[in-house]
């Protein structure tokens, strides 16, 4: 079986597993039902952002940047952080539920090329950690991602997962951060706080409490990347 066939089979298996879980577990079904309305809400908000005349913040990533699991779209970490910053940006959220690093590279980054963002945030990789097949090649894809992000204006989250692939990616991010190419939003260790009370009904995505914590993790690095002082 070729690598492409393995990836297709892996994606198909994962999709079927989630479909089955959504039937058996009401919490999974409730959270999955947010995908279309949240994506539609962001699409409409993006159109408004592009004609706002404000500095652009482009958010890249997966369902966590969509805010899936929060009670409403505004409960996700991106709107929460935007409010903390005083709504200084017009947010263009190019994230997509289920996205992996390859989706950011192949779809989201090319769409960003037509823009000139003052800030870029990246929170992706959880879907790449789900199986050994998905972890294959993660280091190379993250190297490509870092090479293509605008230097000095990008904030990238580390992976909280405790495996060798995540450790390798996090080392790459630490090195890029030390060189000043990116700011690092560190989600390792105790940064995300206790899981109890911070997960949505599917026990995978954050809820409002979890997203508030993620907004807090990103705030310092975002202010550093945009020359804002914490407390401004």
Coordinates of C-alpha atoms in Angstrom, one line a residue:
X1 CA 0.0 0.0 0.0
X2 CA 1.4 3.4 -1.0
X3 CA 1.7 6.3 1.4
X4 CA -1.2 8.1 -0.3
X5 CA -3.4 5.0 0.1
X6 CA -2.5 4.7 3.8
X7 CA -3.4 8.4 4.3
X8 CA -6.8 7.9 2.5
X9 CA -7.6 4.8 4.5
X10 CA -6.6 6.5 7.7
X11 CA -8.8 9.5 6.9
X12 CA -11.7 7.2 5.9
X13 CA -11.4 5.1 9.1
X14 CA -11.3 8.2 11.3
X15 CA -14.3 9.7 9.6
X16 CA -16.3 6.5 10.0
X17 CA -15.2 6.3 13.7
X18 CA -16.5 9.8 14.3
X19 CA -19.7 9.0 12.4
X20 CA -20.3 6.0 14.6
X21 CA -19.5 7.9 17.8
X22 CA -21.9 10.7 16.9
X23 CA -24.7 8.1 16.7
X24 CA -23.8 6.4 20.0
X25 CA -22.8 9.4 22.0
X26 CA -25.1 12.4 22.1
X27 CA -22.3 14.7 23.2
X28 CA -20.3 14.0 20.1
X29 CA -23.3 14.6 18.0
X30 CA -24.0 17.9 19.6
X31 CA -20.5 19.2 19.1
X32 CA -20.2 17.9 15.5
X33 CA -23.5 19.7 14.7
X34 CA -21.6 23.0 15.3
X35 CA -19.3 22.6 12.3
X36 CA -21.5 24.0 9.5
X37 CA -23.1 26.9 11.5
X38 CA -19.7 27.9 12.9
X39 CA -18.0 27.8 9.5
X40 CA -20.9 29.8 8.0
X41 CA -20.5 32.4 10.7
X42 CA -16.8 32.8 10.2
X43 CA -17.3 33.0 6.4
X44 CA -19.7 36.0 6.9
X45 CA -17.4 37.6 9.4
X46 CA -14.4 37.2 7.1
X47 CA -16.2 39.2 4.4
X48 CA -16.9 42.0 6.8
X49 CA -13.3 41.9 8.0
X50 CA -11.9 42.3 4.5
X51 CA -13.7 45.6 3.9
X52 CA -13.3 47.0 7.4
X53 CA -10.1 49.0 6.7
X54 CA -8.6 47.6 10.0
X55 CA -5.3 45.7 10.4
X56 CA -5.9 42.0 9.6
X57 CA -5.3 39.1 11.9
X58 CA -5.3 35.9 9.9
X59 CA -6.1 32.8 12.0
X60 CA -5.0 29.4 10.6
X61 CA -5.8 26.0 12.0
X62 CA -8.4 23.4 12.7
X63 CA -11.7 23.1 14.7
X64 CA -10.1 24.7 17.8
X65 CA -9.6 27.9 15.9
X66 CA -13.2 27.6 14.6
X67 CA -14.2 27.5 18.3
X68 CA -16.0 24.1 18.0
X69 CA -17.1 23.1 21.5
X70 CA -17.9 26.6 22.8
X71 CA -21.5 27.5 23.4
X72 CA -21.3 30.0 20.5
X73 CA -18.8 31.2 18.0
X74 CA -17.9 34.1 20.2
X75 CA -16.9 31.7 23.0
X76 CA -13.9 30.4 21.0
X77 CA -10.3 31.6 21.8
X78 CA -10.0 33.9 18.7
X79 CA -13.0 36.1 19.6
X80 CA -12.0 36.1 23.3
X81 CA -8.5 37.2 22.5
X82 CA -9.6 39.8 20.0
X83 CA -11.8 41.3 22.8
X84 CA -8.8 41.3 25.2
X85 CA -6.8 43.2 22.6
X86 CA -9.5 45.9 22.3
X87 CA -10.8 44.7 18.9
X88 CA -7.7 46.2 17.3
X89 CA -7.9 43.7 14.4
X90 CA -10.3 42.6 11.7
X91 CA -10.1 38.8 12.0
X92 CA -10.0 36.6 8.9
X93 CA -10.4 33.1 10.1
X94 CA -9.3 30.6 7.5
X95 CA -9.3 27.6 9.8
X96 CA -11.4 24.5 9.0
X97 CA -12.7 21.7 11.2
X98 CA -10.7 18.5 10.8
X99 CA -7.8 20.4 9.2
X100 CA -4.3 18.9 9.5
X101 CA -1.0 20.6 8.9
X102 CA -1.1 19.7 5.2
X103 CA -4.5 21.5 4.9
X104 CA -2.9 24.7 6.3
X105 CA -0.1 24.3 3.8
X106 CA -2.2 23.4 0.7
X107 CA -5.3 25.5 1.3
X108 CA -5.1 28.1 4.1
X109 CA -1.7 29.6 3.4
X110 CA -2.3 30.1 -0.3
X111 CA -5.6 31.9 0.5
X112 CA -3.6 34.1 2.9
X113 CA -1.2 35.2 0.1
X114 CA -3.8 37.6 -1.3
X115 CA -3.8 39.4 2.1
X116 CA -1.2 41.4 4.0
X117 CA -1.8 40.5 7.6
X118 CA -0.4 42.3 10.6
X119 CA -0.7 39.2 12.6
X120 CA -0.9 35.4 11.8
X121 CA -1.8 32.8 14.4
X122 CA -1.5 29.0 13.9
X123 CA -3.1 26.4 16.1
X124 CA -2.9 23.0 14.3
X125 CA -1.6 19.5 14.8
X126 CA -4.0 17.8 17.1
X127 CA -5.6 15.9 14.1
X128 CA -2.1 14.9 13.0
X129 CA -1.4 13.2 16.4
X130 CA -4.4 10.9 16.4
X131 CA -2.7 7.9 14.8
X132 CA 0.9 6.8 14.0
X133 CA 0.1 7.0 10.2
X134 CA -0.9 10.6 10.6
X135 CA 2.3 11.5 12.6
X136 CA 4.5 10.3 9.7
X137 CA 6.1 13.3 8.0
X138 CA 4.8 15.8 10.6
X139 CA 8.3 17.3 11.2
X140 CA 8.8 18.0 7.5
X141 CA 5.4 19.6 7.2
X142 CA 6.0 21.9 10.2
X143 CA 9.4 22.9 8.7
X144 CA 7.6 23.9 5.5
X145 CA 5.0 25.8 7.5
X146 CA 7.5 27.8 9.5
X147 CA 9.4 28.7 6.3
X148 CA 6.2 30.1 4.7
X149 CA 4.9 32.1 7.7
X150 CA 5.7 35.9 7.7
X151 CA 8.6 36.3 10.0
X152 CA 8.1 38.4 13.1
X153 CA 4.3 38.6 12.7
X154 CA 3.4 35.0 13.4
X155 CA 2.4 33.2 16.6
X156 CA 2.4 29.4 16.6
X157 CA 1.1 27.1 19.3
X158 CA 3.1 24.1 20.5
X159 CA 1.6 20.6 20.6
X160 CA 0.6 19.4 24.1
X161 CA 0.7 15.7 23.1
X162 CA 3.3 13.6 24.9
X163 CA 4.9 11.6 22.0
X164 CA 8.1 11.8 20.0
X165 CA 6.5 13.5 17.0
X166 CA 5.1 16.3 19.1
X167 CA 8.4 16.7 20.9
X168 CA 10.2 17.0 17.6
X169 CA 7.8 19.7 16.4
X170 CA 8.0 21.6 19.7
X171 CA 11.8 21.7 19.4
X172 CA 11.5 23.2 16.0
X173 CA 9.1 25.8 17.3
X174 CA 11.4 26.6 20.3
X175 CA 14.3 27.1 17.9
X176 CA 12.3 29.4 15.6
X177 CA 11.1 31.3 18.6
X178 CA 14.6 31.7 20.0
X179 CA 15.7 33.1 16.6
X180 CA 12.8 35.6 16.6
X181 CA 11.2 34.2 13.6
X182 CA 8.0 33.4 15.4
X183 CA 6.4 33.9 18.8
X184 CA 5.5 30.7 20.6
X185 CA 2.2 30.1 22.4
X186 CA 3.2 27.3 24.7
X187 CA 0.5 24.8 25.4
X188 CA 2.7 22.2 27.0
X189 CA 2.7 21.0 30.6
X190 CA 0.3 22.7 33.0
X191 CA -0.4 25.6 30.6
X192 CA -3.9 24.3 29.7
X193 CA -4.8 23.7 33.3
X194 CA -6.9 20.7 34.6
X195 CA -9.0 19.0 32.0
X196 CA -11.9 18.7 34.4
X197 CA -14.5 21.3 33.6
X198 CA -12.6 22.5 30.5
X199 CA -13.8 20.0 27.8
X200 CA -16.9 20.1 25.6
X201 CA -19.5 17.3 25.5
X202 CA -17.4 15.3 23.1
X203 CA -14.5 15.2 25.6
X204 CA -12.1 16.3 22.9
X205 CA -12.7 19.9 22.1
X206 CA -12.4 22.7 24.7
X207 CA -15.5 24.3 26.1
X208 CA -15.8 28.0 27.0
X209 CA -13.5 27.5 30.0
X210 CA -10.9 25.8 27.9
X211 CA -11.0 28.4 25.2
X212 CA -10.6 31.2 27.8
X213 CA -7.3 29.4 28.9
X214 CA -6.1 29.2 25.3
X215 CA -6.8 32.9 24.7
X216 CA -4.7 33.6 27.8
X217 CA -1.9 31.4 26.4
X218 CA -1.9 33.3 23.1
X219 CA -2.2 36.8 24.6
X220 CA 1.4 37.4 25.6
X221 CA 3.0 36.1 22.4
X222 CA 0.4 38.0 20.3
X223 CA 1.1 41.2 22.1
X224 CA 4.9 40.6 21.6
X225 CA 4.4 39.9 17.9
X226 CA 2.4 43.1 17.4
X227 CA 4.4 45.3 19.8
X228 CA 1.6 45.5 22.3
X229 CA 2.5 45.5 26.0
X230 CA 0.5 43.2 28.2
X231 CA -1.9 45.5 30.1
X232 CA -2.2 48.1 27.4

